[in-house]
Amino acid sequence: MAKTPDKKFQIQGKFNRTFSETFKREKIKDLEKGLVTLKDLCTQYAISRTSVYKWLYLYGSTQSGVKTVVQMESEAEKTKLLQVRIAELERVVGQKQMQIDFMETSFRLASEDLGYDIKKKYAPLP
């Protein structure tokens, strides 16, 4: 009797699938429009990310050799909000610095008029 190999120990061979050019163009168009994400496209059709990026460079609207930075809308909004917040904080710091300069000048002028150092005399004890 000949032994038959167990099915669970058989090695599945690799297989190559080919997709038509129209399919590739259609999927890249959907990807660029934002109808589908890269991850969804890869999992739905069992395609590697590398293949999708190759398709993107071949059939996408971007030119080869040009880097494009993809930034999500929420990240762009966060950046704008942070820039506004930075401007507000810089304005507040400027106002506080002007108050400090005014106080220093006031102490200096009052000390000159009275003849003794006000800051030293009325400074809190350590």
GROMACS .gro file of C-alpha atoms in nm:
model
  126
    1MET     CA    1   0.000   0.000   0.000
    2ALA     CA    2   0.124   0.343  -0.088
    3LYS     CA    3   0.111   0.609   0.173
    4THR     CA    4  -0.097   0.915   0.098
    5PRO     CA    5   0.041   1.241   0.235
    6ASP     CA    6  -0.164   1.425   0.495
    7LYS     CA    7  -0.331   1.736   0.362
    8LYS     CA    8  -0.229   1.948   0.657
    9PHE     CA    9   0.140   1.894   0.582
   10GLN     CA   10   0.118   1.983   0.216
   11ILE     CA   11   0.283   2.308   0.120
   12GLN     CA   12   0.066   2.543  -0.075
   13GLY     CA   13   0.250   2.687  -0.372
   14LYS     CA   14   0.259   3.055  -0.448
   15PHE     CA   15   0.031   3.183  -0.713
   16ASN     CA   16   0.048   3.501  -0.913
   17ARG     CA   17  -0.263   3.697  -0.989
   18THR     CA   18  -0.285   3.958  -1.254
   19PHE     CA   19  -0.525   4.247  -1.260
   20SER     CA   20  -0.632   4.432  -1.570
   21GLU     CA   21  -0.512   4.784  -1.633
   22THR     CA   22  -0.867   4.920  -1.615
   23PHE     CA   23  -0.915   4.756  -1.274
   24LYS     CA   24  -0.591   4.912  -1.150
   25ARG     CA   25  -0.681   5.257  -1.283
   26GLU     CA   26  -1.027   5.234  -1.130
   27LYS     CA   27  -0.895   5.139  -0.787
   28ILE     CA   28  -0.628   5.411  -0.794
   29LYS     CA   29  -0.891   5.666  -0.893
   30ASP     CA   30  -1.105   5.556  -0.596
   31LEU     CA   31  -0.799   5.578  -0.370
   32GLU     CA   32  -0.715   5.931  -0.486
   33LYS     CA   33  -1.074   6.049  -0.444
   34GLY     CA   34  -1.076   5.915  -0.090
   35LEU     CA   35  -1.356   5.664  -0.150
   36VAL     CA   36  -1.139   5.382  -0.019
   37THR     CA   37  -0.833   5.375   0.205
   38LEU     CA   38  -0.508   5.201   0.124
   39LYS     CA   39  -0.559   4.952   0.404
   40ASP     CA   40  -0.913   4.867   0.290
   41LEU     CA   41  -0.797   4.821  -0.069
   42CYS     CA   42  -0.517   4.588   0.038
   43THR     CA   43  -0.736   4.373   0.262
   44GLN     CA   44  -1.037   4.360   0.029
   45TYR     CA   45  -0.843   4.233  -0.271
   46ALA     CA   46  -0.552   4.068  -0.085
   47ILE     CA   47  -0.299   4.296  -0.252
   48SER     CA   48   0.030   4.400  -0.099
   49ARG     CA   49   0.092   4.765  -0.018
   50THR     CA   50   0.391   4.758  -0.248
   51SER     CA   51   0.173   4.660  -0.542
   52VAL     CA   52  -0.076   4.935  -0.468
   53TYR     CA   53   0.203   5.192  -0.449
   54LYS     CA   54   0.341   5.067  -0.782
   55TRP     CA   55  -0.004   5.111  -0.933
   56LEU     CA   56  -0.025   5.455  -0.777
   57TYR     CA   57   0.301   5.562  -0.939
   58LEU     CA   58   0.202   5.412  -1.274
   59TYR     CA   59  -0.161   5.517  -1.300
   60GLY     CA   60  -0.199   5.792  -1.040
   61SER     CA   61  -0.213   6.163  -1.100
   62THR     CA   62   0.122   6.220  -0.929
   63GLN     CA   63   0.437   6.251  -1.132
   64SER     CA   64   0.725   6.015  -1.072
   65GLY     CA   65   1.015   6.163  -0.880
   66VAL     CA   66   0.788   6.406  -0.697
   67LYS     CA   67   0.722   6.354  -0.329
   68THR     CA   68   0.374   6.426  -0.212
   69VAL     CA   69   0.291   6.476   0.151
   70VAL     CA   70  -0.047   6.337   0.244
   71GLN     CA   71  -0.197   6.511   0.542
   72MET     CA   72  -0.535   6.424   0.678
   73GLU     CA   73  -0.789   6.703   0.719
   74SER     CA   74  -0.792   6.662   1.094
   75GLU     CA   75  -0.414   6.706   1.105
   76ALA     CA   76  -0.439   7.022   0.897
   77GLU     CA   77  -0.703   7.158   1.135
   78LYS     CA   78  -0.488   7.068   1.434
   79THR     CA   79  -0.194   7.251   1.278
   80LYS     CA   80  -0.403   7.564   1.219
   81LEU     CA   81  -0.540   7.557   1.573
   82LEU     CA   82  -0.191   7.511   1.718
   83GLN     CA   83  -0.058   7.804   1.514
   84VAL     CA   84  -0.342   8.023   1.644
   85ARG     CA   85  -0.266   7.906   2.000
   86ILE     CA   86   0.105   7.988   1.957
   87ALA     CA   87   0.021   8.337   1.832
   88GLU     CA   88  -0.209   8.395   2.132
   89LEU     CA   89   0.058   8.276   2.379
   90GLU     CA   90   0.323   8.496   2.216
   91ARG     CA   91   0.088   8.794   2.252
   92VAL     CA   92   0.030   8.717   2.622
   93VAL     CA   93   0.402   8.676   2.687
   94GLY     CA   94   0.466   9.012   2.517
   95GLN     CA   95   0.206   9.182   2.738
   96LYS     CA   96   0.352   9.029   3.053
   97GLN     CA   97   0.701   9.139   2.954
   98MET     CA   98   0.574   9.494   2.903
   99GLN     CA   99   0.417   9.487   3.252
  100ILE     CA  100   0.743   9.365   3.404
  101ASP     CA  101   0.939   9.638   3.225
  102PHE     CA  102   0.687   9.899   3.347
  103MET     CA  103   0.713   9.777   3.707
  104GLU     CA  104   1.094   9.774   3.695
  105THR     CA  105   1.102  10.128   3.557
  106SER     CA  106   0.849  10.245   3.818
  107PHE     CA  107   1.057  10.098   4.102
  108ARG     CA  108   1.373  10.251   3.964
  109LEU     CA  109   1.219  10.601   3.927
  110ALA     CA  110   1.053  10.585   4.272
  111SER     CA  111   1.382  10.471   4.428
  112GLU     CA  112   1.563  10.766   4.268
  113ASP     CA  113   1.300  11.012   4.394
  114LEU     CA  114   1.296  10.876   4.752
  115GLY     CA  115   1.668  10.821   4.777
  116TYR     CA  116   1.660  10.455   4.885
  117ASP     CA  117   1.598  10.122   4.712
  118ILE     CA  118   1.230  10.033   4.743
  119LYS     CA  119   1.277   9.677   4.618
  120LYS     CA  120   1.538   9.603   4.885
  121LYS     CA  121   1.351   9.764   5.170
  122TYR     CA  122   1.011   9.603   5.103
  123ALA     CA  123   1.124   9.274   4.958
  124PRO     CA  124   0.986   8.965   5.136
  125LEU     CA  125   1.221   8.794   5.379
  126PRO     CA  126   1.377   8.471   5.256
   0.00000   0.00000   0.00000
